[in-house]
Coordinates of N, CA and C in Angstrom, one line a residue:
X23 N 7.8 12.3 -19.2 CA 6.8 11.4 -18.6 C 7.3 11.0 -17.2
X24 N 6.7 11.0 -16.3 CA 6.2 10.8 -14.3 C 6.7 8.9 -14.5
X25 N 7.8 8.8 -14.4 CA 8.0 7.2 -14.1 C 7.0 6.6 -12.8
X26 N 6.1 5.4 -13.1 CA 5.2 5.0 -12.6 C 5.7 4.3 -11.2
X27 N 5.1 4.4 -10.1 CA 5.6 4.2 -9.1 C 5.0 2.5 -8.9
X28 N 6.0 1.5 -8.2 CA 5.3 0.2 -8.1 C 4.6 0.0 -6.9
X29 N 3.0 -0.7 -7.5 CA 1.8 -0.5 -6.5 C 2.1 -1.7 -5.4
X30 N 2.7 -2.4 -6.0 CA 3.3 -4.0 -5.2 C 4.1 -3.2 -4.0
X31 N 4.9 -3.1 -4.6 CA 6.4 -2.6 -3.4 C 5.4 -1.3 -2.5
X32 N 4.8 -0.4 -3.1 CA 4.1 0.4 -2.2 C 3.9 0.1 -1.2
X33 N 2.6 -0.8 -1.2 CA 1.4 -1.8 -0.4 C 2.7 -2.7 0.0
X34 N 4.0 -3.3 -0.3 CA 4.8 -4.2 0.9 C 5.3 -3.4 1.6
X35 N 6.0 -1.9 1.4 CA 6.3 -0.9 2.5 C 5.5 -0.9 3.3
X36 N 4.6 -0.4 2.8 CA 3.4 -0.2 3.9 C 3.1 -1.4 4.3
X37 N 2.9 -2.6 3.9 CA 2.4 -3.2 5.7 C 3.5 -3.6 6.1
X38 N 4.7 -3.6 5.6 CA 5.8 -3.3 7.0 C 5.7 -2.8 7.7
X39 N 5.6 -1.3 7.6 CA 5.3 -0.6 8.6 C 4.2 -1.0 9.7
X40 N 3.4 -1.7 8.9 CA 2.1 -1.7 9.7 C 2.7 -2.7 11.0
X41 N 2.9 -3.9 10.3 CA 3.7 -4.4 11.0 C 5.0 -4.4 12.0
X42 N 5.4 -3.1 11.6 CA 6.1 -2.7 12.9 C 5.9 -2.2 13.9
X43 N 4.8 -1.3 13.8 CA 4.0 -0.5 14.7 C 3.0 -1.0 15.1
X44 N 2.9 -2.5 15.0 CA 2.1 -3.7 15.7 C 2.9 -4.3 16.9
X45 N 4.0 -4.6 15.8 CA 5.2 -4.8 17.1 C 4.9 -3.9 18.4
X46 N 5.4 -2.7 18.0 CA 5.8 -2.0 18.9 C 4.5 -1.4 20.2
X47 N 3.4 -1.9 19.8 CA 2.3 -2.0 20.4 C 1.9 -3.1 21.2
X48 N 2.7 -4.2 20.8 CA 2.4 -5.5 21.2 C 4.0 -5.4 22.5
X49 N 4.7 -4.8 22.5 CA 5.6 -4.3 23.3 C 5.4 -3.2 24.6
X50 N 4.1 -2.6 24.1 CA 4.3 -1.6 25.1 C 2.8 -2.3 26.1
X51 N 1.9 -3.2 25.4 CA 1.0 -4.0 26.0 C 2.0 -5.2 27.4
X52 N 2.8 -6.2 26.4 CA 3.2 -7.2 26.6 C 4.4 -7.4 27.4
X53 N 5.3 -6.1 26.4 CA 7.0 -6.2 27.0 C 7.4 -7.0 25.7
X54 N 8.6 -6.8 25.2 CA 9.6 -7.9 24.3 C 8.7 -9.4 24.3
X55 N 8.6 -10.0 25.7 CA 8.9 -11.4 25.7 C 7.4 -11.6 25.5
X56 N 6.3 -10.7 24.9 CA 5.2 -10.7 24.1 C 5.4 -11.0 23.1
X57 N 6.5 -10.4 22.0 CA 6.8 -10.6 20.7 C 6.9 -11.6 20.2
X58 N 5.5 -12.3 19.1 CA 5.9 -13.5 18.8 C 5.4 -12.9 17.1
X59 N 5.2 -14.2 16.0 CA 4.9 -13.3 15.0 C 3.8 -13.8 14.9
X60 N 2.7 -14.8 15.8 CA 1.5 -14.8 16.0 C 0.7 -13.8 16.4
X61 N 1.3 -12.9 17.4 CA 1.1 -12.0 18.4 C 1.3 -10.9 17.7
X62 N 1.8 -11.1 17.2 CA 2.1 -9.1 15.9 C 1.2 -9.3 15.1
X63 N 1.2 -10.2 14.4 CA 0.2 -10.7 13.5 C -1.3 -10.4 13.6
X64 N -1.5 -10.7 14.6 CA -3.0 -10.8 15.2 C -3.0 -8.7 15.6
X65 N -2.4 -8.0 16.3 CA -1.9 -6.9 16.2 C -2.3 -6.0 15.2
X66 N -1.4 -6.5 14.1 CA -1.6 -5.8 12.8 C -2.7 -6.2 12.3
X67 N -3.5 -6.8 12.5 CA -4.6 -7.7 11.6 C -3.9 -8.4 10.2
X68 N -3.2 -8.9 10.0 CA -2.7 -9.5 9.0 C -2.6 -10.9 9.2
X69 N -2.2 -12.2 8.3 CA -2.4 -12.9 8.4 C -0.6 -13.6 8.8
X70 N -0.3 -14.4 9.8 CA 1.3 -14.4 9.9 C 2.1 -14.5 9.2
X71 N 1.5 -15.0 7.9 CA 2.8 -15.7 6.8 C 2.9 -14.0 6.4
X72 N 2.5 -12.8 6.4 CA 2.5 -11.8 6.1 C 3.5 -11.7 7.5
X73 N 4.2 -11.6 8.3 CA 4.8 -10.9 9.1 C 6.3 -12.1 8.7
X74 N 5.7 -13.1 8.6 CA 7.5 -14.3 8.7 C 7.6 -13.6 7.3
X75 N 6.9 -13.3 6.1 CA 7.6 -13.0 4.4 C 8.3 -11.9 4.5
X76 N 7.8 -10.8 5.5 CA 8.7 -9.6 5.8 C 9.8 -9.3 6.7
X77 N 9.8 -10.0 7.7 CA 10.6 -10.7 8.7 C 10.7 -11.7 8.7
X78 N 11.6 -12.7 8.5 CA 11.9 -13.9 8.8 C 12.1 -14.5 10.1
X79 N 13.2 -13.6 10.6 CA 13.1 -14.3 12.3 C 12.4 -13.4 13.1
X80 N 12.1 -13.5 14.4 CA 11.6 -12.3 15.6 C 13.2 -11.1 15.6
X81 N 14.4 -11.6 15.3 CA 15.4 -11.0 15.4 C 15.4 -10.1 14.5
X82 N 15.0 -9.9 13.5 CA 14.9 -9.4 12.0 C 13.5 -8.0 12.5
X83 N 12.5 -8.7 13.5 CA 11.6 -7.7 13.6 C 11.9 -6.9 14.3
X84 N 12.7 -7.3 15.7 CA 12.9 -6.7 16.8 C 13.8 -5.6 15.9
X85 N 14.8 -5.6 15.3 CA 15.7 -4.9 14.8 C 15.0 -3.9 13.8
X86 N 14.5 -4.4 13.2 CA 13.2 -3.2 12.1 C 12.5 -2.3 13.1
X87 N 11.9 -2.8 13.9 CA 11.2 -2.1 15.1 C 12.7 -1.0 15.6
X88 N 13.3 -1.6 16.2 CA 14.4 -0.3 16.7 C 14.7 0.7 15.8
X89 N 14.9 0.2 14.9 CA 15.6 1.6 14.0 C 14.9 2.0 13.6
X90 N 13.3 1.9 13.1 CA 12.1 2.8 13.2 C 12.2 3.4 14.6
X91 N 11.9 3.0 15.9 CA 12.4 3.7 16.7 C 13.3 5.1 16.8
X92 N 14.7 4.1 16.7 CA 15.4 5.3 16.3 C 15.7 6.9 15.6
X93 N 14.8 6.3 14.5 CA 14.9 6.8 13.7 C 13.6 8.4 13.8
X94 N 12.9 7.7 14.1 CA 11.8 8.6 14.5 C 12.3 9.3 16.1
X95 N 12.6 9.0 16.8 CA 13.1 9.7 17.9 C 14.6 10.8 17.4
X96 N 15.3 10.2 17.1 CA 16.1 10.9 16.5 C 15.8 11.9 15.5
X97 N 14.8 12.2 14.7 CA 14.2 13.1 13.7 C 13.3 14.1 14.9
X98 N 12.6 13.5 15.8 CA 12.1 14.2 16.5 C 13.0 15.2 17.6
X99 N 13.9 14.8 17.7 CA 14.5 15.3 19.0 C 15.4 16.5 17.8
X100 N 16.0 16.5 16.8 CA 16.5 17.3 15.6 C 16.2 18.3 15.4
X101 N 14.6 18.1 15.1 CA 14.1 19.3 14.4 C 13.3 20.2 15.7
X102 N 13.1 19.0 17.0 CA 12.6 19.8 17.8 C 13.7 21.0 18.3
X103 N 14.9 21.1 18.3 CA 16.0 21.4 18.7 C 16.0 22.6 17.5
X104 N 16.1 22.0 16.6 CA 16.1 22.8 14.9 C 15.3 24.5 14.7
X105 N 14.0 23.6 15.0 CA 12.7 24.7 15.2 C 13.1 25.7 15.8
X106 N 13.8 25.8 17.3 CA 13.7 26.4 18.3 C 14.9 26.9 18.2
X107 N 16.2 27.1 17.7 CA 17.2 27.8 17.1 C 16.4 28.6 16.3
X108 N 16.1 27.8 15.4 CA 15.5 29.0 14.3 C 14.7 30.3 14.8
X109 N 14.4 29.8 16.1 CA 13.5 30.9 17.0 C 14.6 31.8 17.5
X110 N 15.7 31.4 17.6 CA 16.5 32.2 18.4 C 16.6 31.7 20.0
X111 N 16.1 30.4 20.4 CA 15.7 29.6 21.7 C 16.9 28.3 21.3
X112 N 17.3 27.9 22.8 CA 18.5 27.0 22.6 C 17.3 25.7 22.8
X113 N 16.2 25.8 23.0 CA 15.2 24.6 23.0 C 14.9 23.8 24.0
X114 N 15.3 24.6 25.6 CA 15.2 24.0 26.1 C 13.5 23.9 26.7
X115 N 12.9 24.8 26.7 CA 11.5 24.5 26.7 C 10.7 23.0 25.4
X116 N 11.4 23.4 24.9 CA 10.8 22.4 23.8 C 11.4 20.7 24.2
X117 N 12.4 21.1 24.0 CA 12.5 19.3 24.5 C 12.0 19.0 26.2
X118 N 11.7 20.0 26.7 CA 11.4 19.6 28.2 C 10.1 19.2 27.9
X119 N 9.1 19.4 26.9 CA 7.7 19.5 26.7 C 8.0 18.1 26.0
X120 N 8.9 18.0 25.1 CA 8.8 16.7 24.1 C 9.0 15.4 25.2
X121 N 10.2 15.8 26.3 CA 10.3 14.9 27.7 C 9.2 14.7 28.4
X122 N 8.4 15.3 28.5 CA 7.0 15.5 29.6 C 5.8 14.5 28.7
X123 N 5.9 14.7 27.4 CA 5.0 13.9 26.6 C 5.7 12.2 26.7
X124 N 6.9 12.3 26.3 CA 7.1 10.7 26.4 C 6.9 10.5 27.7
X125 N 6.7 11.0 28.9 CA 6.5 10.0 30.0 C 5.5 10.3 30.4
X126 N 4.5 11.2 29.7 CA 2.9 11.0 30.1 C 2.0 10.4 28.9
X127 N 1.4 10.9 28.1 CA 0.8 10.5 27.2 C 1.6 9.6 26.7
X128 N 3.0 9.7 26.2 CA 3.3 8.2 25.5 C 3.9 7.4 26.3
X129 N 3.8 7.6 27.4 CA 5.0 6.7 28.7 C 4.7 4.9 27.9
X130 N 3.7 4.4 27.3 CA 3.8 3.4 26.7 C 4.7 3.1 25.7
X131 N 4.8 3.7 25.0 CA 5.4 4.3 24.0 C 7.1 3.8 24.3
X132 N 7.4 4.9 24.8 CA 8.7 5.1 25.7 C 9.5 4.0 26.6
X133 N 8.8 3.3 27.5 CA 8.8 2.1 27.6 C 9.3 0.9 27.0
X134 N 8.3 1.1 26.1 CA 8.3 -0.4 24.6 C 10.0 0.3 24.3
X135 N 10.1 1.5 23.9 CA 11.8 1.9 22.9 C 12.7 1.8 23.7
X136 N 12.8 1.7 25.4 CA 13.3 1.4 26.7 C 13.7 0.4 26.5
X137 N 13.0 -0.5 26.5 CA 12.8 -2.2 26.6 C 13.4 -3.1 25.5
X138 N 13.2 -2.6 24.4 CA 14.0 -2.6 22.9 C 15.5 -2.4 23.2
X139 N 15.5 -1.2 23.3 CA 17.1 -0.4 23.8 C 18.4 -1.8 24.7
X140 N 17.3 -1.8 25.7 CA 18.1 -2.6 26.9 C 18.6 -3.9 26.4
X141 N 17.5 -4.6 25.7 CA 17.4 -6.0 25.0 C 18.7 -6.2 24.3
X142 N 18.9 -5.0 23.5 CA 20.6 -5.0 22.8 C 21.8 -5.2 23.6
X143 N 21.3 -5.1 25.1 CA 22.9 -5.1 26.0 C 22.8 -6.9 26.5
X144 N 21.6 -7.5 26.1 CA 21.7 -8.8 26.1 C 21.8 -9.5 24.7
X145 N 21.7 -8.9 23.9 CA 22.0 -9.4 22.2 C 22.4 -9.1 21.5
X146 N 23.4 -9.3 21.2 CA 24.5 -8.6 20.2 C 24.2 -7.9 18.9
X147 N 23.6 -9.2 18.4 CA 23.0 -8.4 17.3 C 21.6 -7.5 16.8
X148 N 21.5 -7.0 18.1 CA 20.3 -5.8 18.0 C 21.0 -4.8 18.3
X149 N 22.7 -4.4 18.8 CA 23.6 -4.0 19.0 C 23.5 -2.5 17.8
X150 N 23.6 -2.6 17.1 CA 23.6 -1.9 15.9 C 22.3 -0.9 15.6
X151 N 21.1 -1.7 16.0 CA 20.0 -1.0 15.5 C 20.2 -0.1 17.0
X152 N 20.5 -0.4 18.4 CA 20.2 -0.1 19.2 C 21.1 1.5 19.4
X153 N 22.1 1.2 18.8 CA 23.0 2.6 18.8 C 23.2 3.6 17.5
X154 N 21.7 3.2 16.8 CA 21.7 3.8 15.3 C 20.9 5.4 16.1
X155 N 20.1 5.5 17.0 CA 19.8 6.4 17.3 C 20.9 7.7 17.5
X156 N 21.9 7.4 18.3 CA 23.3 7.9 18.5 C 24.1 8.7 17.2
X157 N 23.7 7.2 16.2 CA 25.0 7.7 15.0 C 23.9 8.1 14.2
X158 N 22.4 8.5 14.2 CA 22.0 9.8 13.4 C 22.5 11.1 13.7
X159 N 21.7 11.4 15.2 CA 22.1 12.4 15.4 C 23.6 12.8 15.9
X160 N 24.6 11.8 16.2 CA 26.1 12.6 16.1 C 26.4 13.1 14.5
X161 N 25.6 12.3 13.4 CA 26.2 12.8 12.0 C 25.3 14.2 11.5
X162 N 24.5 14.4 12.4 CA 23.9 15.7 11.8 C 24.6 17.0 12.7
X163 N 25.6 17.3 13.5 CA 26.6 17.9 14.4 C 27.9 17.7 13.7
X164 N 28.1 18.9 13.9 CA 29.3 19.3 13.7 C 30.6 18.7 14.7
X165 N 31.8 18.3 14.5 CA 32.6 17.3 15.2 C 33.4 18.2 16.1
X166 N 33.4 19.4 16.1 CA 33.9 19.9 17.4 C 32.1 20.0 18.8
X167 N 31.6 19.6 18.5 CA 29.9 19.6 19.4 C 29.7 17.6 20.0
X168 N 30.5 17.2 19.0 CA 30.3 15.7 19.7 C 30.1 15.2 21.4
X169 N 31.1 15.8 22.1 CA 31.2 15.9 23.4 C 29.9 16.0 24.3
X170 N 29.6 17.8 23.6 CA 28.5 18.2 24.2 C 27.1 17.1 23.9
X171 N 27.0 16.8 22.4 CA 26.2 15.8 22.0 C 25.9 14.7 23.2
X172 N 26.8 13.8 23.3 CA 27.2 13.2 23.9 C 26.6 13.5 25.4
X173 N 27.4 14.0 25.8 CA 26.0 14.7 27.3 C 25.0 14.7 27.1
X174 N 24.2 15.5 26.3 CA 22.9 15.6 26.1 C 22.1 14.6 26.3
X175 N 22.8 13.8 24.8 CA 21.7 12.5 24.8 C 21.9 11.5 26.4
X176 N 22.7 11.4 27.0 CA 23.2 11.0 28.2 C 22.3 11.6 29.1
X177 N 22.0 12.5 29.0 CA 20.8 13.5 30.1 C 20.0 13.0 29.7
X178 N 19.5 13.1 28.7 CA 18.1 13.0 27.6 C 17.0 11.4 28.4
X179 N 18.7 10.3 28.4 CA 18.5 8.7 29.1 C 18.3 8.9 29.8
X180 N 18.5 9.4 30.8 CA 18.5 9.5 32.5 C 17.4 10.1 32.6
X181 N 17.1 11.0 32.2 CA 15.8 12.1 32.7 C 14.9 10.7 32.3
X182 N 14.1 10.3 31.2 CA 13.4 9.0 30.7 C 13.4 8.2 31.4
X183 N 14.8 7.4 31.9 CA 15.0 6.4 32.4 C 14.3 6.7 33.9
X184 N 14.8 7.5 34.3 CA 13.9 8.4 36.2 C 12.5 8.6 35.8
X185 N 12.0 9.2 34.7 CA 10.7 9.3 34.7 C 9.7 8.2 34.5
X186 N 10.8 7.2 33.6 CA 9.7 6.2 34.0 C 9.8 5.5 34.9
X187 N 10.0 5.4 35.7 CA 10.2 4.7 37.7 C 9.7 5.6 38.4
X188 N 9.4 6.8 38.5 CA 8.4 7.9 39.2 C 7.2 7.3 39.0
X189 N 6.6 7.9 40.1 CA 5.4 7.3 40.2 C 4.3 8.6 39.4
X190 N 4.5 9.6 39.2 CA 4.0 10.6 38.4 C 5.2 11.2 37.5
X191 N 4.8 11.1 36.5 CA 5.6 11.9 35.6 C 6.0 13.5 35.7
X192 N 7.3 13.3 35.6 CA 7.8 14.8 35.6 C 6.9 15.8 34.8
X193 N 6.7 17.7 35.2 CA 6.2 18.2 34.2 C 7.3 18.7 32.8
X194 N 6.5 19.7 32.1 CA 8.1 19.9 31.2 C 8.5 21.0 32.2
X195 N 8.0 21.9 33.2 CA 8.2 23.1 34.0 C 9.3 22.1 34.7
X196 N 8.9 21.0 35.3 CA 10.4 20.5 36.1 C 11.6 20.2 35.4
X197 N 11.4 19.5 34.1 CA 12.0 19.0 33.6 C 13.0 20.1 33.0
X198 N 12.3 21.1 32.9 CA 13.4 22.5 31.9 C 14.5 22.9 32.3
X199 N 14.7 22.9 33.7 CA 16.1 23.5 34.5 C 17.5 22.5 33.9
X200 N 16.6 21.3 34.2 CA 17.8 19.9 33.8 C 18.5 20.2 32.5
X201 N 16.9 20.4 31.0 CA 17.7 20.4 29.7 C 18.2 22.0 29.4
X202 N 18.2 23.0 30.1 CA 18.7 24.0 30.2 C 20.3 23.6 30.3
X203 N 20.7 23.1 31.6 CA 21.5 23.1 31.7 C 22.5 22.2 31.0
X204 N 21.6 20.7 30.2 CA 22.3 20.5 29.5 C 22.6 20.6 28.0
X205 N 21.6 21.6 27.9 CA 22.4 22.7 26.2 C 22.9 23.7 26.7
X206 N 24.1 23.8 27.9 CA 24.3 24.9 28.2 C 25.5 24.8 27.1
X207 N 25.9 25.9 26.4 CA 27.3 25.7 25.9 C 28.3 25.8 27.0
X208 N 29.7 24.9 26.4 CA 30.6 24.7 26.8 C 31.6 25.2 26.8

């Protein structure tokens, strides 16, 4: 017998989520110092005692928000990489296209995870969520590649960080030469 799955806990994952990806909307509208749990609230369409029962503090959200973040960037940037080995391609066309999307179509997007990101080098304890992107993908690599890791995602910031202060967004055609050279093996 299929052990029955609980319809409660379901429906409270899910409007977590909902809830986060309210946040993170109300961040790429507002900035951080939008973030209130009125303001998410109203967002998510839910009612606020629904955002304080799931989060308690804005600290609690901010930090849920990042490692969803993370976590989803990190998965993305993996298998985009993944895919394109499996092609027999070191991926640099592919992440230059996944770079060209975050600073065009999602440049809001990108921004809001920017803005999140930085907020950790003024709060300590968003510290953790903020560098969980990092310790995904260093633990999916092999520990003689850390190094190279290490560069990459260091490229990865920089190229983002320049693209969004351009006044037009890079294409992935410009952008390819850069992540070429930084999956160049070592």
């Amino acid at each position: 017998m299929k052990p029955q799955r609980d319809g409660r806990r379901a429906r409270g994952e899910k409007r977590r989520q909902e809830i986060i990806d309210a946040t993170l909307r109300v961040i790429e509208r507002d900035g951080v110092a939008g973030v209130t749990h009125r303001t998410v609230a109203a967002e998510a369409g839910v009612p606020t005692t629904s955002t304080t029962y799931h989060f308690e503090t804005l600290d609690d959200l901010l930090i849920a928000t990042l490692i969803s973040c993370a976590r989803d960037m990190a998965t993305e940037v993996y298998w985009t990489i993944d895919r394109a080995r499996s092609r027999g391609s070191r991926g640099a066309s592919e992440v230059a296209t996944l770079l060209a999307e975050a600073l065009g179509p999602r440049r809001g997007r990108t921004m809001a995870e920017y803005e999140l990101y930085l907020l950790a080098a003024r709060r300590p304890e968003l510290r953790p969520a903020a560098r969980r992107w990092l310790d995904v993908l260093t633990s999916m690599v092999r520990p003689d590649d850390l190094v190279a890791l290490r560069v990459f995602l260091a490229g990865i910031d920089g190229l983002l960080i320049q693209g969004l202060i351009d006044d037009e967004p890079p294409t992935a055609e410009e952008l390819r030469p850069t992540v070429e050279y930084l999956l160049k093996p070592r």
